[in-house]
Amino acid sequence: MQTTSLVRIFRIWVIFILVLYLIAPTSTDALLRVVGGIFFLTLFLFAFLTAQTQVPGKIVGRALSLRTVVALLILQLVSVAYAINFYTGSSIFSVITGSLAGENLYLSYQNYFRDEGVAEFSIGKIPAILGLAATKSIFLFLFASVFLGNEPKGIRRVMMLSALPIVLMSMARGTFFEIFEILVVVAYGISLRTRRFKAKYVFYFLAVGISFFVLFILNTIRRYEDAESYFASSCATLNYCFSPYGFAFYVEYAIYLLSTYFSMGIFFLSNYISIIFSGNLLSSIFPLASTSFFGLMENGLERELCRRYLDCSAVWMPEVISWVSFFGLLIVFPAVWLFIRAANKFEIQALKTGSRYSFPILALLLIYLVSLPVGKFWTVSSQNILSTIFFGVAFVLSGKKLVARTKNRSIA
């Protein structure tokens, strides 16, 4: 039996983001934090009203052979090699050697992306996009068997190698989001198999958490010339700056740095509510009024916030802002509550089918849930969109086959 975990993980995520926002040593005033915190908790209230459920979730059907797994891993490696070369101009070998030599691969990626016009559409970009989607899809497909499959333990260990091409892509671009996605998927898989948190898991969770944090810091430091210039960076935006309490500089700066990545979403939401109270952006209260297509705002709510009220820079805008733009402030609350409720129900039904495609589609749904209060992890990622479409279609088709097979058995 598996334990439904989408909402359980999301609930922990919401608490983490809120606590991080409240304690982060920044220039944000206390009243804005409190107002934003109340709005934030109310918006995601249903995550705290949903109970976990035990459901059968093991994959039904023939186990994958070692030959099939190896073939998929080779395809994945070829796909990521092409994508790395297209987006960064590097090979897998040069990425590994450059990373070991301490090169600023993020800067190299940004320069190549700009100089070669990678953002523009081209014929060569199509296989690169498909390559990234294939890399992500194979990873999710094989990790479904790692956690829910009936393959031998040795084959499941080989399947875990599918995470390496994603790590290579992360290294090539000097970004950390790919690693974060891997951790989200692994956390979901482990959570499915764990009904209650046990004390013996504390060490493992701490080890993973500390490792993630250290890698996160090292990755961001490498974007600067040296550690001194890194710690001299005191503002994520003009509105969000480091303001130490005076306890322990490096600990406080580490908390601040985490907040610039994961709590900027609630910071923007807090400021949005403050702007509403001041009598501006009132049209965004009503459905569709703040969209750029149907509404009263020329550029939509996001651009209005960034152009007139906040310095957004390169900081993530939370996914839920798109919900506010579409539903309006009045209806966004029940809309988000219903979505969380629907996600919980869908997880139960998806796991019950025993489909090999249940885990991938649920993992992608969790990535979307995680992005709601933080940043646009899902909608700006073509690989996530394509993978969702692929697994969505595959899930529906496999569900029909499983239903037909069950009916045939009952007749027999």
Short mmCIF file of C-alpha atoms in Angstrom, two decimals:
data_model
loop_
_atom_site.label_atom_id
_atom_site.label_comp_id
_atom_site.label_asym_id
_atom_site.label_seq_id
_atom_site.Cartn_x
_atom_site.Cartn_y
_atom_site.Cartn_z
CA MET A 1 0.00 0.00 0.00
CA GLN A 2 1.17 3.51 -0.84
CA THR A 3 0.46 6.73 1.06
CA THR A 4 -0.93 9.69 -0.88
CA SER A 5 1.73 12.36 -0.66
CA LEU A 6 1.10 15.23 -3.10
CA VAL A 7 -0.70 17.42 -0.60
CA ARG A 8 1.40 16.16 2.30
CA ILE A 9 4.62 17.35 0.63
CA PHE A 10 2.97 20.56 -0.54
CA ARG A 11 1.84 21.30 3.02
CA ILE A 12 5.41 20.94 4.31
CA TRP A 13 6.62 23.11 1.42
CA VAL A 14 4.15 25.89 2.27
CA ILE A 15 5.24 25.89 5.92
CA PHE A 16 8.92 25.97 4.93
CA ILE A 17 8.45 28.91 2.57
CA LEU A 18 6.39 30.87 5.10
CA VAL A 19 8.85 30.34 7.97
CA LEU A 20 11.75 31.25 5.69
CA TYR A 21 9.99 34.45 4.65
CA LEU A 22 9.16 35.43 8.23
CA ILE A 23 12.65 34.88 9.67
CA ALA A 24 14.81 35.95 6.70
CA PRO A 25 17.10 38.89 7.55
CA THR A 26 15.77 41.30 4.94
CA SER A 27 14.61 44.90 4.74
CA THR A 28 10.96 43.80 4.51
CA ASP A 29 8.97 45.37 7.35
CA ALA A 30 7.15 43.23 9.91
CA LEU A 31 3.62 44.36 8.95
CA LEU A 32 4.15 43.39 5.32
CA ARG A 33 5.40 39.97 6.42
CA VAL A 34 2.38 39.38 8.64
CA VAL A 35 -0.13 40.52 6.01
CA GLY A 36 1.59 38.42 3.37
CA GLY A 37 1.74 35.43 5.69
CA ILE A 38 -2.00 35.57 6.42
CA PHE A 39 -2.83 35.89 2.72
CA PHE A 40 -0.42 33.06 1.89
CA LEU A 41 -1.85 30.64 4.47
CA THR A 42 -5.43 31.47 3.49
CA LEU A 43 -4.68 30.92 -0.18
CA PHE A 44 -3.29 27.43 0.43
CA LEU A 45 -5.56 26.60 3.36
CA PHE A 46 -6.95 23.42 1.83
CA ALA A 47 -3.49 21.81 1.96
CA PHE A 48 -3.94 21.67 5.74
CA LEU A 49 -7.46 20.20 5.57
CA THR A 50 -6.64 17.13 3.48
CA ALA A 51 -5.83 13.80 5.10
CA GLN A 52 -3.47 11.23 3.62
CA THR A 53 -4.90 7.95 2.35
CA GLN A 54 -3.55 4.43 1.93
CA VAL A 55 -4.07 3.10 -1.61
CA PRO A 56 -2.63 0.26 -3.71
CA GLY A 57 -0.13 1.88 -6.06
CA LYS A 58 2.23 -0.81 -7.32
CA ILE A 59 2.70 -0.96 -11.09
CA VAL A 60 0.60 -3.67 -12.71
CA GLY A 61 2.07 -5.41 -15.73
CA ARG A 62 5.27 -6.88 -17.09
CA ALA A 63 8.53 -5.72 -15.54
CA LEU A 64 11.03 -3.85 -17.71
CA SER A 65 13.99 -5.90 -18.91
CA LEU A 66 17.60 -4.82 -18.45
CA ARG A 67 17.94 -4.52 -22.24
CA THR A 68 15.03 -2.06 -22.36
CA VAL A 69 16.43 -0.02 -19.49
CA VAL A 70 19.90 0.20 -21.08
CA ALA A 71 18.37 1.22 -24.43
CA LEU A 72 16.43 4.02 -22.73
CA LEU A 73 19.54 5.20 -20.89
CA ILE A 74 21.51 5.34 -24.15
CA LEU A 75 18.70 7.31 -25.81
CA GLN A 76 18.65 9.65 -22.82
CA LEU A 77 22.41 10.22 -23.01
CA VAL A 78 22.28 10.98 -26.75
CA SER A 79 19.35 13.35 -26.20
CA VAL A 80 21.04 15.32 -23.43
CA ALA A 81 24.33 15.47 -25.36
CA TYR A 82 22.58 17.18 -28.28
CA ALA A 83 20.68 19.53 -25.95
CA ILE A 84 23.86 20.50 -24.08
CA ASN A 85 25.68 21.22 -27.33
CA PHE A 86 22.79 23.27 -28.70
CA TYR A 87 22.14 25.38 -25.60
CA THR A 88 25.73 25.82 -24.37
CA GLY A 89 28.02 24.94 -27.29
CA SER A 90 29.78 22.41 -25.05
CA SER A 91 30.21 18.64 -25.02
CA ILE A 92 29.54 16.39 -22.05
CA PHE A 93 33.30 15.91 -21.62
CA SER A 94 34.02 19.66 -21.60
CA VAL A 95 31.19 20.22 -19.13
CA ILE A 96 32.67 17.68 -16.70
CA THR A 97 36.24 18.97 -17.06
CA GLY A 98 35.12 22.59 -16.84
CA SER A 99 33.10 21.90 -13.74
CA LEU A 100 36.02 20.11 -12.06
CA ALA A 101 38.29 23.03 -12.99
CA GLY A 102 35.93 25.48 -11.31
CA GLU A 103 34.91 27.35 -14.46
CA ASN A 104 31.91 29.68 -14.38
CA LEU A 105 29.72 27.55 -16.63
CA TYR A 106 26.68 29.69 -15.86
CA LEU A 107 28.37 32.76 -17.35
CA SER A 108 29.56 30.74 -20.35
CA TYR A 109 26.03 29.47 -20.89
CA GLN A 110 24.54 32.97 -20.66
CA ASN A 111 27.09 34.41 -23.09
CA TYR A 112 26.62 31.59 -25.61
CA PHE A 113 22.84 31.80 -25.29
CA ARG A 114 22.96 35.54 -26.05
CA ASP A 115 25.67 35.56 -28.73
CA GLU A 116 24.26 32.65 -30.73
CA GLY A 117 20.65 33.79 -30.47
CA VAL A 118 19.54 30.50 -28.94
CA ALA A 119 16.32 32.10 -27.70
CA GLU A 120 15.18 32.58 -31.30
CA PHE A 121 13.35 29.80 -33.10
CA SER A 122 15.34 27.58 -35.45
CA ILE A 123 15.06 24.12 -36.98
CA GLY A 124 17.90 22.91 -34.79
CA LYS A 125 16.04 24.00 -31.69
CA ILE A 126 13.24 21.48 -32.22
CA PRO A 127 15.37 18.35 -31.58
CA ALA A 128 17.02 20.17 -28.65
CA ILE A 129 13.63 20.80 -27.03
CA LEU A 130 12.55 17.24 -27.77
CA GLY A 131 15.88 16.01 -26.40
CA LEU A 132 15.31 17.76 -23.09
CA ALA A 133 11.75 16.43 -22.94
CA ALA A 134 13.01 12.90 -23.67
CA THR A 135 15.67 13.24 -20.96
CA LYS A 136 13.07 14.30 -18.38
CA SER A 137 10.50 11.71 -19.52
CA ILE A 138 12.92 8.77 -19.39
CA PHE A 139 14.03 9.83 -15.92
CA LEU A 140 10.43 9.93 -14.66
CA PHE A 141 9.48 6.73 -16.47
CA LEU A 142 12.34 4.73 -14.96
CA PHE A 143 12.00 6.22 -11.50
CA ALA A 144 8.38 5.07 -11.50
CA SER A 145 9.76 1.54 -11.46
CA VAL A 146 12.40 2.45 -8.87
CA PHE A 147 9.65 3.24 -6.36
CA LEU A 148 6.58 1.34 -7.56
CA GLY A 149 7.85 -1.32 -9.98
CA ASN A 150 8.35 -5.06 -9.62
CA GLU A 151 11.74 -5.20 -11.32
CA PRO A 152 14.67 -6.90 -9.54
CA LYS A 153 16.70 -4.70 -7.21
CA GLY A 154 19.73 -4.76 -9.53
CA ILE A 155 17.75 -3.40 -12.49
CA ARG A 156 16.20 -0.72 -10.31
CA ARG A 157 19.67 0.43 -9.31
CA VAL A 158 20.61 0.73 -12.99
CA MET A 159 17.44 2.79 -13.52
CA MET A 160 18.70 5.34 -11.01
CA LEU A 161 21.45 6.27 -13.50
CA SER A 162 18.74 8.14 -15.43
CA ALA A 163 19.21 11.04 -13.00
CA LEU A 164 22.80 11.62 -14.21
CA PRO A 165 21.93 13.18 -17.62
CA ILE A 166 19.75 15.73 -15.81
CA VAL A 167 22.66 16.49 -13.49
CA LEU A 168 24.87 16.97 -16.56
CA MET A 169 22.39 19.47 -18.00
CA SER A 170 22.40 21.30 -14.67
CA MET A 171 26.20 21.44 -14.71
CA ALA A 172 26.30 22.62 -18.34
CA ARG A 173 24.00 25.58 -17.66
CA GLY A 174 25.30 26.29 -14.18
CA THR A 175 21.75 26.19 -12.86
CA PHE A 176 20.37 24.30 -9.87
CA PHE A 177 16.72 23.90 -10.70
CA GLU A 178 17.32 20.51 -12.35
CA ILE A 179 18.80 19.17 -9.11
CA PHE A 180 15.85 20.60 -7.19
CA GLU A 181 13.44 18.75 -9.50
CA ILE A 182 15.29 15.49 -8.93
CA LEU A 183 14.98 15.99 -5.17
CA VAL A 184 11.25 16.71 -5.51
CA VAL A 185 10.73 13.49 -7.50
CA VAL A 186 12.81 11.40 -5.07
CA ALA A 187 11.05 12.94 -2.06
CA TYR A 188 7.70 12.07 -3.61
CA GLY A 189 8.74 8.48 -4.31
CA ILE A 190 10.02 7.97 -0.77
CA SER A 191 6.94 9.62 0.72
CA LEU A 192 4.66 7.25 -1.18
CA ARG A 193 6.30 4.34 0.61
CA THR A 194 6.37 5.97 4.05
CA ARG A 195 3.18 6.17 6.05
CA ARG A 196 4.63 7.93 9.07
CA PHE A 197 7.83 9.82 9.66
CA LYS A 198 10.14 7.68 11.78
CA ALA A 199 12.97 8.87 13.98
CA LYS A 200 15.50 6.71 12.12
CA TYR A 201 14.92 8.80 8.99
CA VAL A 202 16.03 12.02 10.71
CA PHE A 203 19.70 11.42 9.92
CA TYR A 204 19.01 10.72 6.24
CA PHE A 205 16.79 13.77 5.80
CA LEU A 206 19.35 15.98 7.54
CA ALA A 207 22.16 14.58 5.38
CA VAL A 208 20.20 15.19 2.18
CA GLY A 209 19.11 18.64 3.33
CA ILE A 210 22.63 19.73 4.29
CA SER A 211 24.08 18.30 1.07
CA PHE A 212 21.47 20.15 -0.98
CA PHE A 213 22.18 23.39 0.86
CA VAL A 214 25.98 23.09 0.44
CA LEU A 215 25.64 22.31 -3.29
CA PHE A 216 23.20 25.19 -3.64
CA ILE A 217 25.64 27.66 -2.04
CA LEU A 218 28.62 26.36 -4.05
CA ASN A 219 26.63 26.60 -7.27
CA THR A 220 25.66 30.22 -6.63
CA ILE A 221 29.18 31.20 -5.51
CA ARG A 222 30.59 29.96 -8.82
CA ARG A 223 28.58 32.60 -10.66
CA TYR A 224 30.81 35.26 -9.10
CA GLU A 225 34.51 35.93 -9.49
CA ASP A 226 35.24 35.07 -5.87
CA ALA A 227 33.52 34.52 -2.53
CA GLU A 228 34.10 38.15 -1.50
CA SER A 229 32.12 39.55 -4.42
CA TYR A 230 29.48 36.89 -3.77
CA PHE A 231 28.89 37.98 -0.18
CA ALA A 232 29.00 41.63 -1.24
CA SER A 233 25.79 41.09 -3.19
CA SER A 234 23.27 42.44 -0.69
CA CYS A 235 20.10 42.88 -2.77
CA ALA A 236 18.12 40.38 -4.82
CA THR A 237 16.05 43.29 -6.14
CA LEU A 238 15.80 46.96 -5.22
CA ASN A 239 12.94 46.00 -2.90
CA TYR A 240 14.47 42.91 -1.27
CA CYS A 241 17.82 43.43 0.46
CA PHE A 242 19.94 41.70 3.07
CA SER A 243 19.54 43.32 6.50
CA PRO A 244 21.38 41.23 9.12
CA TYR A 245 20.16 40.89 12.69
CA GLY A 246 23.75 40.83 13.95
CA PHE A 247 23.91 37.24 15.23
CA ALA A 248 26.06 35.21 12.84
CA PHE A 249 26.77 36.79 9.46
CA TYR A 250 27.30 33.68 7.36
CA VAL A 251 24.31 31.84 8.84
CA GLU A 252 22.10 34.87 8.33
CA TYR A 253 23.35 35.35 4.79
CA ALA A 254 22.67 31.69 4.01
CA ILE A 255 19.07 32.09 5.22
CA TYR A 256 18.73 35.29 3.21
CA LEU A 257 20.07 33.56 0.10
CA LEU A 258 17.58 30.71 0.44
CA SER A 259 14.79 33.23 0.85
CA THR A 260 15.77 35.00 -2.39
CA TYR A 261 15.12 31.76 -4.25
CA PHE A 262 12.18 30.26 -2.41
CA SER A 263 10.40 33.11 -0.60
CA MET A 264 10.36 35.78 -3.29
CA GLY A 265 6.96 34.48 -4.36
CA ILE A 266 5.34 35.28 -1.03
CA PHE A 267 7.23 38.62 -1.02
CA PHE A 268 5.56 39.56 -4.32
CA LEU A 269 2.17 38.38 -3.04
CA SER A 270 2.65 40.47 0.13
CA ASN A 271 3.43 43.55 -1.94
CA TYR A 272 0.50 42.86 -4.25
CA ILE A 273 -1.91 42.87 -1.28
CA SER A 274 -0.29 46.05 0.01
CA ILE A 275 -0.78 47.68 -3.39
CA ILE A 276 -4.45 46.63 -3.39
CA PHE A 277 -4.93 48.18 0.08
CA SER A 278 -3.39 51.41 -1.19
CA GLY A 279 -6.12 51.65 -3.85
CA ASN A 280 -4.16 50.52 -6.91
CA LEU A 281 -4.60 47.54 -9.26
CA LEU A 282 -8.22 47.25 -8.08
CA SER A 283 -9.29 45.78 -11.42
CA SER A 284 -7.32 42.64 -10.53
CA ILE A 285 -9.97 41.84 -7.92
CA PHE A 286 -12.33 40.70 -10.68
CA PRO A 287 -11.99 37.70 -13.04
CA LEU A 288 -10.14 38.30 -16.33
CA ALA A 289 -9.83 42.03 -15.60
CA SER A 290 -6.06 41.88 -15.11
CA THR A 291 -5.19 39.61 -18.03
CA SER A 292 -3.46 41.16 -21.03
CA PHE A 293 -5.92 39.55 -23.46
CA PHE A 294 -9.35 40.35 -22.00
CA GLY A 295 -8.67 42.79 -19.21
CA LEU A 296 -8.35 46.42 -18.42
CA MET A 297 -4.57 46.31 -17.94
CA GLU A 298 -2.51 46.83 -21.05
CA ASN A 299 0.26 44.40 -20.09
CA GLY A 300 -1.37 42.05 -17.58
CA LEU A 301 -0.93 41.87 -13.81
CA GLU A 302 2.63 40.51 -13.84
CA ARG A 303 4.03 43.24 -16.05
CA GLU A 304 2.06 45.92 -14.24
CA LEU A 305 3.61 44.83 -10.95
CA CYS A 306 7.11 44.69 -12.39
CA ARG A 307 6.99 47.86 -14.46
CA ARG A 308 5.21 50.20 -12.06
CA TYR A 309 5.56 48.92 -8.51
CA LEU A 310 8.35 46.37 -8.01
CA ASP A 311 11.86 45.70 -9.25
CA CYS A 312 11.46 42.10 -10.39
CA SER A 313 14.91 41.72 -12.02
CA ALA A 314 15.58 38.04 -12.72
CA VAL A 315 13.77 36.85 -9.60
CA TRP A 316 11.03 34.28 -10.00
CA MET A 317 7.41 35.37 -10.11
CA PRO A 318 5.09 32.84 -8.39
CA GLU A 319 2.92 30.68 -10.61
CA VAL A 320 -0.15 31.63 -8.60
CA ILE A 321 0.07 35.22 -9.93
CA SER A 322 -1.26 33.82 -13.22
CA TRP A 323 -4.21 32.43 -11.26
CA VAL A 324 -4.87 35.85 -9.74
CA SER A 325 -4.71 37.40 -13.23
CA PHE A 326 -7.28 34.94 -14.57
CA PHE A 327 -9.65 34.36 -11.65
CA GLY A 328 -9.28 37.69 -9.88
CA LEU A 329 -8.52 38.13 -6.20
CA LEU A 330 -12.09 37.29 -5.15
CA ILE A 331 -12.31 33.91 -6.87
CA VAL A 332 -8.67 32.80 -6.71
CA PHE A 333 -9.10 31.44 -3.17
CA PRO A 334 -11.83 28.86 -3.94
CA ALA A 335 -10.13 28.15 -7.28
CA VAL A 336 -6.85 27.19 -5.59
CA TRP A 337 -8.68 25.24 -2.87
CA LEU A 338 -10.58 23.23 -5.48
CA PHE A 339 -7.37 22.59 -7.41
CA ILE A 340 -5.61 21.21 -4.33
CA ARG A 341 -8.66 19.05 -3.57
CA ALA A 342 -8.76 17.81 -7.17
CA ALA A 343 -5.02 17.05 -7.09
CA ASN A 344 -5.51 14.92 -3.99
CA LYS A 345 -8.42 13.00 -5.54
CA PHE A 346 -6.55 12.54 -8.82
CA GLU A 347 -3.55 11.10 -6.97
CA ILE A 348 -5.76 8.50 -5.28
CA GLN A 349 -7.38 7.42 -8.55
CA ALA A 350 -4.11 7.48 -10.51
CA LEU A 351 -2.31 5.26 -8.01
CA LYS A 352 -5.21 2.81 -7.93
CA THR A 353 -4.93 2.19 -11.69
CA GLY A 354 -1.51 0.59 -11.32
CA SER A 355 -0.41 2.32 -14.52
CA ARG A 356 3.29 2.74 -15.23
CA TYR A 357 2.50 6.34 -16.15
CA SER A 358 0.84 7.28 -12.85
CA PHE A 359 4.04 8.20 -11.04
CA PRO A 360 5.45 10.43 -13.83
CA ILE A 361 2.23 12.43 -14.24
CA LEU A 362 1.87 12.79 -10.45
CA ALA A 363 5.50 13.88 -10.08
CA LEU A 364 4.95 16.57 -12.72
CA LEU A 365 1.79 17.63 -10.90
CA LEU A 366 3.82 17.95 -7.70
CA ILE A 367 6.37 20.13 -9.50
CA TYR A 368 3.49 22.37 -10.57
CA LEU A 369 2.12 22.49 -7.01
CA VAL A 370 5.55 23.38 -5.67
CA SER A 371 5.82 26.17 -8.25
CA LEU A 372 2.52 27.81 -7.27
CA PRO A 373 3.93 29.85 -4.36
CA VAL A 374 7.52 30.11 -5.64
CA GLY A 375 8.17 30.49 -9.36
CA LYS A 376 7.18 29.41 -12.84
CA PHE A 377 8.97 26.07 -12.82
CA TRP A 378 6.38 24.37 -14.99
CA THR A 379 4.92 26.88 -17.46
CA VAL A 380 8.27 28.27 -18.63
CA SER A 381 9.75 24.79 -19.09
CA SER A 382 9.00 23.29 -22.51
CA GLN A 383 10.33 19.93 -21.33
CA ASN A 384 7.87 19.84 -18.43
CA ILE A 385 4.98 20.80 -20.70
CA LEU A 386 5.88 18.20 -23.36
CA SER A 387 6.48 15.51 -20.73
CA THR A 388 3.11 16.29 -19.15
CA ILE A 389 1.35 16.00 -22.51
CA PHE A 390 3.12 12.72 -23.29
CA PHE A 391 2.46 11.10 -19.93
CA GLY A 392 -1.09 12.46 -19.83
CA VAL A 393 -1.95 10.78 -23.13
CA ALA A 394 -0.08 7.60 -22.15
CA PHE A 395 -1.86 7.51 -18.79
CA VAL A 396 -5.31 7.78 -20.38
CA LEU A 397 -4.53 5.08 -22.96
CA SER A 398 -2.98 2.75 -20.39
CA GLY A 399 -5.98 3.27 -18.11
CA LYS A 400 -8.32 2.13 -20.87
CA LYS A 401 -6.19 -0.97 -21.47
CA LEU A 402 -6.15 -1.82 -17.77
CA VAL A 403 -9.94 -1.44 -17.56
CA ALA A 404 -10.42 -3.66 -20.60
CA ARG A 405 -8.04 -6.27 -19.18
CA THR A 406 -9.90 -6.28 -15.85
CA LYS A 407 -13.26 -6.75 -17.62
CA ASN A 408 -11.91 -9.65 -19.66
CA ARG A 409 -10.64 -11.35 -16.52
CA SER A 410 -13.98 -10.90 -14.76
CA ILE A 411 -15.83 -12.38 -17.76
CA ALA A 412 -13.46 -15.33 -17.90
#
